[in-house]
Coordinates of C-alpha atoms in Angstrom, one line a residue:
M1 CA 32.2 -9.5 50.0
F2 CA 34.7 -7.6 48.0
K3 CA 32.8 -4.8 46.2
N4 CA 35.7 -3.1 44.4
L5 CA 38.5 -4.2 42.1
F6 CA 41.3 -3.1 44.4
S7 CA 40.2 -5.5 47.2
R8 CA 39.7 -8.4 44.8
L9 CA 43.1 -7.9 43.2
F10 CA 44.9 -7.4 46.5
V11 CA 43.2 -10.5 48.2
S12 CA 43.9 -12.5 45.0
Y13 CA 47.6 -11.6 44.9
L14 CA 48.0 -12.1 48.7
G15 CA 46.1 -15.4 48.6
I16 CA 48.2 -16.8 45.8
I17 CA 51.4 -15.8 47.7
V18 CA 50.2 -17.3 51.0
I19 CA 49.1 -20.5 49.4
T20 CA 52.3 -20.8 47.4
L21 CA 54.6 -20.2 50.4
L22 CA 52.5 -22.5 52.7
S23 CA 52.7 -25.3 50.1
M24 CA 56.4 -24.8 49.6
G25 CA 57.0 -24.6 53.4
I26 CA 55.2 -27.8 54.0
L27 CA 57.0 -29.5 51.1
L28 CA 60.4 -28.3 52.2
S29 CA 59.8 -29.3 55.8
H30 CA 58.7 -32.8 54.7
L31 CA 61.6 -33.1 52.4
F32 CA 64.1 -32.0 55.0
Q33 CA 62.6 -34.4 57.6
N34 CA 62.8 -37.3 55.2
Y35 CA 66.3 -36.4 54.2
Y36 CA 67.5 -36.1 57.8
F37 CA 65.9 -39.4 58.9
N38 CA 67.2 -41.3 55.8
S39 CA 70.7 -39.9 56.4
K40 CA 70.6 -41.0 60.0
Q41 CA 69.3 -44.5 59.1
N42 CA 72.1 -44.9 56.5
E43 CA 74.6 -43.7 59.0
L44 CA 73.4 -46.3 61.6
I45 CA 73.5 -49.0 58.9
R46 CA 77.1 -48.2 58.1
E47 CA 78.0 -48.1 61.8
G48 CA 76.1 -51.4 62.5
K49 CA 77.8 -53.2 59.6
E50 CA 81.2 -51.9 60.8
I51 CA 80.5 -53.0 64.4
A52 CA 79.3 -56.4 63.2
R53 CA 82.6 -56.8 61.3
I54 CA 84.6 -55.8 64.4
L55 CA 82.6 -58.3 66.5
V56 CA 83.3 -61.1 64.1
Q57 CA 87.0 -60.4 64.1
N58 CA 87.2 -60.3 67.9
T59 CA 85.0 -63.2 68.9
Q60 CA 85.0 -66.9 68.6
N61 CA 82.7 -68.8 66.3
R62 CA 79.7 -68.3 68.4
L63 CA 77.7 -65.9 70.6
P64 CA 77.6 -65.0 73.4
D65 CA 81.1 -64.0 73.9
E66 CA 82.6 -61.8 76.7
T67 CA 84.7 -60.0 74.1
A68 CA 81.5 -58.7 72.5
E69 CA 80.3 -57.2 75.8
I70 CA 83.6 -55.4 76.3
L71 CA 83.7 -54.2 72.7
L72 CA 80.1 -52.8 72.9
K73 CA 80.8 -50.9 76.1
T74 CA 83.9 -49.4 74.5
L75 CA 82.0 -48.3 71.3
D76 CA 79.1 -46.9 73.4
N77 CA 81.4 -44.0 74.4
F78 CA 81.7 -42.9 70.8
L79 CA 78.2 -43.6 69.5
D80 CA 75.0 -41.7 70.0
S81 CA 72.9 -44.9 70.0
R82 CA 72.1 -47.9 72.1
L83 CA 73.6 -51.2 71.0
F84 CA 72.8 -54.8 71.8
V85 CA 73.6 -58.1 70.3
I86 CA 71.3 -61.1 69.9
N87 CA 72.3 -64.7 69.1
T88 CA 70.6 -67.1 66.7
E89 CA 67.8 -67.8 69.3
G90 CA 67.0 -64.1 69.5
R91 CA 68.3 -63.7 73.0
I92 CA 70.4 -60.6 74.0
V93 CA 74.0 -61.6 74.7
A94 CA 75.4 -58.1 75.0
S95 CA 73.9 -54.7 75.5
T96 CA 74.6 -51.1 76.3
A97 CA 71.0 -50.4 77.3
G98 CA 71.5 -51.5 80.9
K99 CA 68.6 -53.0 82.8
R100 CA 66.0 -52.0 80.1
L101 CA 67.3 -54.8 77.9
P102 CA 69.2 -57.3 80.1
R103 CA 71.3 -60.2 78.9
G104 CA 69.4 -63.4 78.2
L105 CA 66.1 -61.5 77.3
K106 CA 64.6 -63.1 74.3
L107 CA 63.2 -60.8 71.6
N108 CA 60.3 -62.3 69.7
T109 CA 59.7 -59.4 67.2
E110 CA 59.4 -59.3 63.5
E111 CA 62.5 -57.2 63.4
T112 CA 64.5 -60.0 65.2
A113 CA 63.1 -62.7 62.9
R114 CA 64.0 -60.7 59.8
V115 CA 67.5 -59.8 60.8
L116 CA 68.3 -63.5 61.7
K117 CA 67.2 -64.3 58.1
G118 CA 70.0 -62.0 56.9
E119 CA 68.0 -58.8 56.2
T120 CA 68.9 -55.3 57.2
V121 CA 65.9 -53.8 59.0
T122 CA 65.2 -50.1 59.6
S123 CA 62.3 -48.3 61.3
I124 CA 61.3 -45.0 63.0
G125 CA 58.8 -44.8 65.8
F126 CA 58.1 -44.6 69.5
H127 CA 60.0 -47.2 71.6
P128 CA 58.1 -48.1 74.9
L129 CA 61.2 -49.4 76.7
F130 CA 63.1 -46.1 76.2
N131 CA 59.9 -44.1 76.3
Q132 CA 60.8 -41.9 73.4
A133 CA 60.8 -41.9 69.6
M134 CA 63.8 -43.6 68.1
I135 CA 65.4 -44.7 64.9
A136 CA 66.0 -48.4 64.9
V137 CA 68.4 -50.4 62.7
A138 CA 69.2 -54.1 62.8
V139 CA 72.0 -55.7 60.8
P140 CA 72.9 -59.5 60.7
I141 CA 76.2 -60.7 62.1
K142 CA 77.8 -63.2 59.7
M143 CA 80.8 -65.4 60.1
N144 CA 82.0 -67.6 57.2
N145 CA 78.8 -66.7 55.4
K146 CA 76.8 -68.0 58.3
I147 CA 74.5 -65.9 60.4
I148 CA 75.6 -66.2 64.1
G149 CA 73.4 -63.4 65.4
G150 CA 72.3 -59.8 64.9
L151 CA 73.3 -56.3 66.0
L152 CA 70.5 -53.9 67.0
L153 CA 71.0 -50.1 67.1
R154 CA 68.6 -47.6 68.7
A155 CA 69.2 -43.9 68.3
P156 CA 66.9 -41.2 69.8
I157 CA 65.5 -38.6 67.4
E158 CA 65.0 -35.8 69.8
G159 CA 67.9 -34.0 68.4
A160 CA 66.6 -34.4 64.8
T161 CA 63.2 -33.2 65.9
A162 CA 64.8 -30.0 67.4
V163 CA 66.7 -29.4 64.1
I164 CA 63.5 -29.9 62.1
F165 CA 61.6 -27.6 64.3
N166 CA 64.3 -24.9 63.9
V167 CA 64.2 -25.4 60.1
R168 CA 60.4 -25.1 60.1
Q169 CA 60.6 -21.9 62.2
M170 CA 63.0 -20.4 59.6
I171 CA 60.6 -21.4 56.8
V172 CA 57.7 -19.7 58.7
Y173 CA 59.7 -16.5 59.3
A174 CA 60.8 -16.4 55.7
A175 CA 57.2 -17.0 54.6
L176 CA 55.9 -14.2 56.8
G177 CA 58.5 -11.9 55.4
G178 CA 57.5 -12.9 51.9
V179 CA 53.8 -12.3 52.7
I180 CA 54.5 -8.9 54.1
L181 CA 56.6 -7.9 51.1
S182 CA 54.0 -9.4 48.7
A183 CA 51.3 -7.5 50.5
V184 CA 53.2 -4.2 49.9
I185 CA 53.8 -5.1 46.2
G186 CA 50.2 -6.3 45.9
I187 CA 48.8 -3.0 47.2
F188 CA 51.0 -1.1 44.7
L189 CA 50.0 -3.3 41.8
S190 CA 46.3 -3.3 42.7
K191 CA 46.2 0.4 43.0
S192 CA 48.1 0.8 39.7
I193 CA 45.4 -1.2 38.0
S194 CA 42.3 -0.1 39.9
K195 CA 43.0 3.6 40.0
P196 CA 42.8 4.2 36.2
L197 CA 39.7 2.0 36.1
K198 CA 38.0 4.0 38.8
Q199 CA 38.8 7.2 36.9
M200 CA 37.3 5.6 33.8
S201 CA 34.2 4.7 35.7
R202 CA 33.8 8.3 37.0
A203 CA 34.4 9.6 33.5
S204 CA 31.8 7.2 32.1
L205 CA 29.2 8.6 34.5
Q206 CA 30.2 12.1 33.4
M207 CA 29.8 11.1 29.8
A208 CA 26.4 9.7 30.6
R209 CA 25.4 13.1 31.9
G210 CA 26.7 14.8 28.7
D211 CA 30.1 16.0 30.0
F212 CA 32.8 14.9 27.6
N213 CA 35.6 17.1 29.0
H214 CA 37.0 14.6 31.5
R215 CA 40.2 12.8 30.6
I216 CA 42.1 9.9 32.2
E217 CA 45.7 10.4 33.4
V218 CA 48.0 8.0 31.6
T219 CA 50.7 6.8 34.0
S220 CA 52.0 3.7 32.2
Q221 CA 52.5 2.2 28.8
D222 CA 51.1 -1.3 29.7
E223 CA 47.7 -2.6 28.8
V224 CA 46.0 -0.5 31.4
G225 CA 47.7 2.6 30.2
Q226 CA 46.8 1.8 26.6
L227 CA 43.2 1.3 27.8
A228 CA 43.2 4.7 29.4
Q229 CA 44.6 6.3 26.2
S230 CA 42.0 4.5 24.1
F231 CA 39.3 5.8 26.6
N232 CA 40.5 9.4 26.1
T233 CA 40.4 8.9 22.3
L234 CA 36.9 7.5 22.6
T235 CA 35.8 10.4 24.7
E236 CA 37.2 12.9 22.3
T237 CA 35.6 11.1 19.3
L238 CA 32.3 10.8 21.0
S239 CA 32.3 14.5 21.9
K240 CA 32.9 15.4 18.3
T241 CA 30.2 12.9 17.1
I242 CA 27.6 14.1 19.6
T243 CA 28.3 17.7 18.7
A244 CA 27.9 16.9 15.0
L245 CA 24.7 14.9 15.6
S246 CA 23.3 17.7 17.7
T247 CA 24.0 20.1 14.9
E248 CA 22.4 17.8 12.3
K249 CA 19.4 17.2 14.6
S250 CA 18.9 20.9 14.9
K251 CA 19.1 21.3 11.1
I252 CA 16.6 18.5 10.5
E253 CA 14.2 20.0 13.2
K254 CA 14.4 23.4 11.4
I255 CA 13.8 21.8 8.0
V256 CA 10.9 19.7 9.3
E257 CA 9.4 22.7 11.1
N258 CA 9.5 24.9 8.0
M259 CA 8.3 22.4 5.5
A260 CA 5.2 23.3 3.5
E261 CA 4.0 19.7 4.0
G262 CA 2.8 18.3 7.2
V263 CA 5.0 15.7 8.9
I264 CA 4.0 13.3 11.6
A265 CA 5.9 10.4 13.2
I266 CA 4.9 7.5 15.5
D267 CA 6.9 5.0 17.5
K268 CA 6.8 1.3 17.0
N269 CA 3.9 1.0 19.5
G270 CA 1.7 3.4 17.5
G271 CA 2.2 6.4 19.8
L272 CA 2.4 9.8 18.2
I273 CA 5.8 11.4 18.9
L274 CA 6.2 14.2 16.4
A275 CA 4.1 16.6 14.4
N276 CA 5.4 19.8 12.8
A277 CA 3.4 23.1 12.8
Q278 CA 1.7 22.3 9.5
A279 CA 0.5 18.9 10.6
E280 CA -0.7 20.3 14.0
E281 CA -2.7 22.9 12.2
H282 CA -4.4 20.7 9.7
L283 CA -5.0 17.8 12.1
G284 CA -6.1 19.9 15.1
L285 CA -3.2 19.0 17.4
K286 CA -2.2 22.5 18.6
E287 CA -4.2 22.4 21.8
I288 CA -3.5 18.7 22.5
N289 CA -0.7 17.1 24.5
Y290 CA -0.4 14.3 22.0
N291 CA 3.1 13.0 22.9
G292 CA 2.9 9.2 23.2
M293 CA -0.9 9.0 22.6
S294 CA -2.2 6.3 20.3
V295 CA -2.8 7.5 16.8
E296 CA -6.3 6.0 16.8
N297 CA -7.3 8.3 19.6
V298 CA -5.6 11.4 18.2
L299 CA -5.6 11.5 14.4
K300 CA -8.7 12.3 12.4
P301 CA -9.7 10.9 9.9
Q302 CA -9.1 7.3 10.9
K303 CA -7.7 6.5 7.5
L304 CA -4.6 8.3 8.4
A305 CA -4.1 6.2 11.5
E306 CA -4.9 3.1 9.5
V307 CA -2.1 3.8 6.9
L308 CA 0.4 4.4 9.6
N309 CA -0.5 1.2 11.4
K310 CA -0.3 -0.7 8.1
V311 CA 3.2 0.5 7.6
L312 CA 4.2 -0.7 11.1
I313 CA 2.7 -4.1 10.4
E314 CA 3.9 -4.6 6.8
K315 CA 7.2 -2.7 7.2
E316 CA 6.6 -1.3 3.7
S317 CA 5.9 2.2 2.4
S318 CA 2.3 3.1 1.7
S319 CA 0.4 6.0 0.2
T320 CA -3.2 7.1 0.5
E321 CA -5.4 10.2 0.2
I322 CA -7.3 11.8 3.1
V323 CA -10.0 14.4 3.1
L324 CA -10.2 17.1 5.8
D325 CA -12.3 20.1 6.8
N326 CA -15.5 18.8 5.3
E327 CA -13.9 17.7 2.0
K328 CA -12.4 21.2 1.5
L329 CA -8.8 19.9 1.8
I330 CA -7.3 16.8 0.2
F331 CA -4.0 15.5 1.3
L332 CA -1.7 12.8 -0.2
V333 CA -0.1 10.9 2.6
H334 CA 3.2 9.1 2.0
A335 CA 4.0 6.8 5.0
S336 CA 7.3 4.9 5.4
P337 CA 8.8 2.7 8.1
I338 CA 11.7 4.0 10.2
Q339 CA 14.2 1.2 10.4
S340 CA 17.9 1.0 11.4
G341 CA 18.0 -2.5 9.9
E342 CA 15.8 -5.0 8.0
E343 CA 14.2 -6.1 11.3
D344 CA 14.8 -3.3 13.7
L345 CA 11.6 -1.2 13.3
Q346 CA 11.6 2.1 15.2
G347 CA 8.4 3.5 14.0
A348 CA 6.9 5.2 11.0
V349 CA 6.8 8.7 9.5
A350 CA 4.2 10.3 7.2
V351 CA 4.3 13.3 5.0
L352 CA 1.0 15.1 4.2
Q353 CA 1.1 16.8 0.8
D354 CA -1.7 19.2 0.1
I355 CA -3.1 18.2 -3.3
T356 CA -6.4 20.1 -3.1
A357 CA -5.6 22.3 -6.1
I358 CA -4.4 19.4 -8.2
R359 CA -7.6 17.5 -7.5
K360 CA -9.7 20.5 -8.4
L361 CA -7.8 20.9 -11.7
E362 CA -8.3 17.2 -12.4
Q363 CA -12.0 17.4 -11.7
M364 CA -12.3 20.4 -14.0
R365 CA -10.5 18.4 -16.8
R366 CA -12.7 15.4 -16.2
D367 CA -15.8 17.5 -16.5
F368 CA -14.5 19.2 -19.6
V369 CA -13.6 16.0 -21.3
A370 CA -17.0 14.5 -20.4
N371 CA -18.9 17.4 -21.8
V372 CA -16.9 17.7 -25.0
S373 CA -17.0 14.0 -25.6
H374 CA -20.7 14.0 -25.2
E375 CA -21.1 16.8 -27.6
L376 CA -18.8 15.3 -30.2
R377 CA -20.1 11.8 -30.2
T378 CA -23.1 12.4 -32.4
P379 CA -21.5 14.4 -35.2
L380 CA -18.5 12.0 -35.3
T381 CA -20.9 9.1 -35.7
S382 CA -22.6 10.8 -38.6
I383 CA -19.2 11.6 -40.2
Q384 CA -18.3 7.9 -39.8
G385 CA -21.5 6.8 -41.6
F386 CA -20.9 9.3 -44.4
I387 CA -17.4 8.2 -45.0
E388 CA -18.4 4.6 -45.0
A389 CA -21.0 5.4 -47.7
M390 CA -18.2 6.9 -49.8
I391 CA -16.1 3.8 -49.2
D392 CA -19.0 1.6 -50.4
G393 CA -19.0 3.5 -53.7
L394 CA -22.0 5.7 -53.1
I395 CA -19.9 8.7 -54.0
D396 CA -18.1 9.1 -57.4
E397 CA -14.4 9.0 -57.9
K398 CA -13.9 6.5 -55.3
E399 CA -10.6 5.2 -56.7
S400 CA -8.9 8.5 -56.3
Q401 CA -10.3 9.1 -52.8
E402 CA -10.1 5.6 -51.4
K403 CA -6.7 6.0 -49.9
Y404 CA -7.6 9.1 -48.1
L405 CA -11.0 7.9 -47.1
N406 CA -9.5 4.9 -45.4
M407 CA -7.1 7.1 -43.4
I408 CA -10.0 9.3 -42.4
H409 CA -12.0 6.2 -41.4
E410 CA -9.3 4.9 -39.2
E411 CA -8.9 8.3 -37.5
T412 CA -12.6 8.5 -37.1
L413 CA -12.7 5.1 -35.4
R414 CA -9.8 6.1 -33.1
L415 CA -11.6 9.4 -32.2
N416 CA -14.7 7.4 -31.5
R417 CA -12.8 5.1 -29.2
L418 CA -11.3 8.1 -27.5
V419 CA -14.7 9.6 -26.9
T420 CA -16.0 6.3 -25.6
D421 CA -13.1 5.8 -23.3
L422 CA -13.4 9.4 -22.0
L423 CA -17.0 8.9 -21.2
D424 CA -16.4 5.6 -19.5
L425 CA -13.5 7.1 -17.5
A426 CA -15.5 10.1 -16.5
L427 CA -18.3 7.9 -15.4
L428 CA -16.1 5.7 -13.4
E429 CA -14.2 8.6 -11.7
S430 CA -17.5 10.3 -10.8
G431 CA -18.4 7.4 -8.5
K432 CA -21.9 7.3 -9.9
V433 CA -21.7 4.0 -11.6
Q434 CA -24.4 1.4 -10.7
W435 CA -23.5 -2.0 -12.0
E436 CA -25.2 -5.3 -11.4
M437 CA -22.9 -7.2 -9.1
K438 CA -23.2 -11.0 -8.9
P439 CA -21.1 -14.2 -8.6
I440 CA -18.9 -14.5 -11.7
S441 CA -16.6 -17.3 -13.0
L442 CA -13.2 -15.9 -13.8
P443 CA -12.0 -19.0 -15.7
E444 CA -15.0 -18.8 -18.1
I445 CA -14.6 -15.0 -18.6
T446 CA -10.9 -15.5 -19.3
K447 CA -11.5 -18.3 -21.8
R448 CA -14.1 -16.1 -23.6
V449 CA -11.7 -13.1 -23.8
I450 CA -8.8 -15.3 -25.1
D451 CA -11.0 -16.7 -27.8
K452 CA -11.9 -13.1 -28.9
M453 CA -8.2 -12.0 -28.9
K454 CA -6.9 -15.1 -30.7
A455 CA -7.2 -13.6 -34.1
L456 CA -5.2 -10.5 -33.1
A457 CA -2.6 -12.7 -31.5
D458 CA -2.3 -15.0 -34.5
N459 CA -1.9 -12.0 -36.8
R460 CA 1.1 -10.9 -34.7
N461 CA 2.4 -14.5 -34.4
I462 CA 2.0 -14.4 -30.6
K463 CA 1.0 -17.3 -28.4
I464 CA -1.6 -16.9 -25.6
I465 CA -1.3 -19.3 -22.7
N466 CA -4.2 -19.8 -20.4
N467 CA -3.0 -20.9 -16.9
I468 CA -6.1 -20.0 -15.0
N469 CA -7.0 -22.6 -12.4
D470 CA -10.4 -24.1 -13.4
N471 CA -11.2 -24.7 -9.8
L472 CA -11.0 -21.0 -8.8
S473 CA -13.7 -19.8 -6.4
L474 CA -16.4 -17.5 -7.7
A475 CA -15.6 -13.8 -7.6
Y476 CA -18.1 -11.0 -6.9
G477 CA -18.4 -8.3 -9.6
N478 CA -19.8 -7.2 -12.9
E479 CA -19.1 -9.7 -15.7
D480 CA -19.1 -7.2 -18.6
R481 CA -16.7 -4.9 -16.8
I482 CA -14.3 -7.6 -15.8
E483 CA -14.3 -8.8 -19.4
Q484 CA -13.5 -5.3 -20.4
V485 CA -10.6 -5.3 -18.0
L486 CA -9.2 -8.6 -19.4
I487 CA -9.6 -7.4 -23.0
N488 CA -7.7 -4.2 -22.1
L489 CA -4.8 -6.0 -20.4
I490 CA -4.5 -8.9 -23.0
S491 CA -4.7 -6.5 -26.0
N492 CA -2.0 -4.3 -24.4
A493 CA 0.2 -7.3 -23.9
I494 CA -0.3 -8.4 -27.5
N495 CA 0.4 -4.9 -28.9
F496 CA 3.6 -4.5 -26.9
T497 CA 5.0 -8.0 -27.5
P498 CA 7.3 -8.7 -30.5
E499 CA 6.5 -11.5 -32.9
K500 CA 6.9 -15.1 -31.6
G501 CA 6.4 -13.9 -28.1
T502 CA 4.0 -15.2 -25.5
V503 CA 1.2 -13.8 -23.3
T504 CA 0.4 -15.8 -20.2
V505 CA -2.7 -15.4 -18.1
F506 CA -2.5 -17.0 -14.6
S507 CA -4.3 -16.8 -11.3
E508 CA -3.7 -16.9 -7.5
E509 CA -6.3 -17.6 -4.9
M510 CA -5.9 -15.8 -1.5
E511 CA -8.0 -15.9 1.6
Q512 CA -10.4 -13.1 0.6
Y513 CA -9.3 -12.2 -2.9
I514 CA -8.6 -13.7 -6.3
K515 CA -5.6 -12.4 -8.2
I516 CA -5.5 -12.5 -12.0
S517 CA -2.2 -11.6 -13.8
V518 CA -1.3 -11.1 -17.5
Q519 CA 2.3 -11.6 -18.3
D520 CA 4.0 -10.8 -21.6
T521 CA 7.5 -11.1 -23.1
G522 CA 7.3 -7.7 -24.5
I523 CA 9.5 -4.6 -24.4
G524 CA 8.9 -3.8 -20.8
I525 CA 8.3 -0.6 -19.0
P526 CA 11.0 1.7 -17.6
K527 CA 11.1 1.9 -13.8
E528 CA 10.3 5.7 -13.7
D529 CA 7.1 5.0 -15.7
I530 CA 5.7 2.2 -13.5
E531 CA 4.0 4.5 -11.1
N532 CA 2.4 6.6 -13.8
I533 CA 1.0 4.0 -16.2
W534 CA -2.4 4.0 -14.4
Q535 CA -2.9 7.7 -15.1
R536 CA -5.0 9.0 -18.0
F537 CA -3.3 9.7 -21.2
H538 CA 0.0 8.4 -20.0
K539 CA 1.9 6.5 -22.8
V540 CA 5.2 4.8 -22.3
D541 CA 5.9 4.5 -26.1
K542 CA 3.8 7.1 -27.9
S543 CA 4.9 6.1 -31.4
R544 CA 3.9 2.5 -30.8
T545 CA 0.6 3.5 -29.1
R546 CA -0.3 5.7 -32.1
K547 CA 0.4 2.8 -34.5
T548 CA -1.8 0.4 -32.4
G549 CA -4.6 2.9 -32.0
G550 CA -4.2 3.3 -28.3
T551 CA -5.8 6.2 -26.5
G552 CA -3.8 6.2 -23.3
L553 CA -6.9 5.6 -21.2
G554 CA -7.1 1.8 -21.1
L555 CA -5.1 1.2 -17.9
A556 CA -6.8 4.2 -16.2
I557 CA -10.2 2.6 -17.0
V558 CA -8.9 -0.8 -15.7
K559 CA -7.8 0.8 -12.5
N560 CA -11.1 2.5 -11.9
I561 CA -13.2 -0.6 -12.7
I562 CA -11.2 -2.7 -10.3
E563 CA -11.3 -0.1 -7.5
V564 CA -15.1 0.2 -7.9
H565 CA -15.1 -3.6 -7.3
G566 CA -13.1 -3.2 -4.2
G567 CA -9.9 -4.6 -5.6
E568 CA -6.4 -3.4 -6.4
V569 CA -4.2 -3.2 -9.5
S570 CA -0.4 -3.6 -9.7
A571 CA 2.3 -3.8 -12.3
E572 CA 5.9 -5.3 -12.4
S573 CA 8.2 -4.9 -15.3
S574 CA 11.8 -4.9 -16.5
P575 CA 12.8 -3.2 -19.7
G576 CA 13.4 -5.8 -22.4
K577 CA 12.1 -8.7 -20.2
G578 CA 8.4 -8.1 -20.3
S579 CA 5.7 -7.0 -17.8
I580 CA 3.1 -8.5 -15.4
F581 CA -0.2 -6.6 -14.9
S582 CA -2.4 -7.9 -12.1
F583 CA -5.7 -7.1 -10.4
T584 CA -7.6 -8.5 -7.5
L585 CA -11.3 -9.1 -7.0
P586 CA -13.1 -10.0 -3.8
K587 CA -14.2 -13.6 -3.5
M588 CA -17.9 -14.5 -3.3
Q589 CA -18.6 -14.9 0.4
N590 CA -20.8 -17.8 1.5

């Protein structure tokens, strides 16, 4: 009904004033009426008592009496009321009412009975004999403490009604004047409140359209004025903030557009919303209106769409490699969620880094290492046999040469391990391995490996704890290679754990995979090295690795073996608190 604030405020003010004045008028009128009638009744009671006293003084011991009649007629000239006297039988013995209440008329009313009992009775109402509303008062007449009759007084209330009506008229006129004055004040107050609010509403619409130049006129220092001032401050602050954000957005757009890497972004529903020039070129998006289209329908290869969707689902960063242009280009994709809070997911962004040259160099190095290792293996084996013959005493002067020969023997063994590891790694990374895959029992393999590593652990005073669940489901893989993985992980844990430490092997069974973890209480791995420990030749502590005979290839071999099996490797560590190395294997499906 009232669509604007002005009308609501005005009607509210006016309604409150009208209701207040109406309530007060009715209350005052009622109070005045009661006061007037009570005063009149009290006046008649005083008059009645005085007349009764005069009657007693001027009459004999009984009623009726001619003196009472004469006295009443005399008093009737001075009183604005009708008087009549009744005896103890309730009969009228004297009256100023004329024929309406003649002498000898017996009154059988409750009023008569009560006054003859000595009560003073009052009432207000319509009197049928006089045909008008009257105030009635009855007082007993006593002589020598004995009731000899009663005096009844009847006064019309027409005059009182007229007075009350005049008073009510005055109240109405005063109320109307108050309402008119209140309406004028209400209009002014309502406008003073609604006008700045209307200005703020118009300014808000202008701000929504991007115009921040509108300001509100401050005309008061009250709450509305303070609100207007705050609104102006807000507008100015927003203008500066939007300008700064626009500048930053322009900078970011220029940076993204000129990056050497490709950048793509999707919304939380998987729709493609951004691709810079490099991404458009490599992914074939230049001729496509891709904005909002699903990544599954736009991006090739599908692996890129899968990693972006994975980030949306898991809300965690993910990386993968994709191959484009018939395997001529290789990109490393780093995808991360776009979040304004822990739960408020906006989408995901991915950076495509061209690693084609890096991969080519790595391939060249792998090929070189494989070829060199293959050529060196035979002569190194011969040298090893020759040195062992010398150690066995087949060559003279063994005592003088023993110390050096032992050193050469150890180095030869290390080189042999290196060559073996290089060959294994090259074979794994070539993707040409063909192993016999079958159901395997991880608890049995783990127990066998721990038995083999027990001597090494005892020499270093390290305790190996086997917490593998004996009821694990069967995994699917190559038994020898999985044993090699466990030997690598457990030996590393022993070599990098101080004396009196512990190495714990435990398992976790998931829906489709079995996870095996090796935990130690060793020196731990710095955070910056965690991501690189699976690379070839990477050594966290080179001096310790050299002492333990490590080649820097063990974890790389582990990673490749597990990936060939379709599993994943992971590592967690805190320097000084130990490390946890884990791998997963697919469960044997029924």
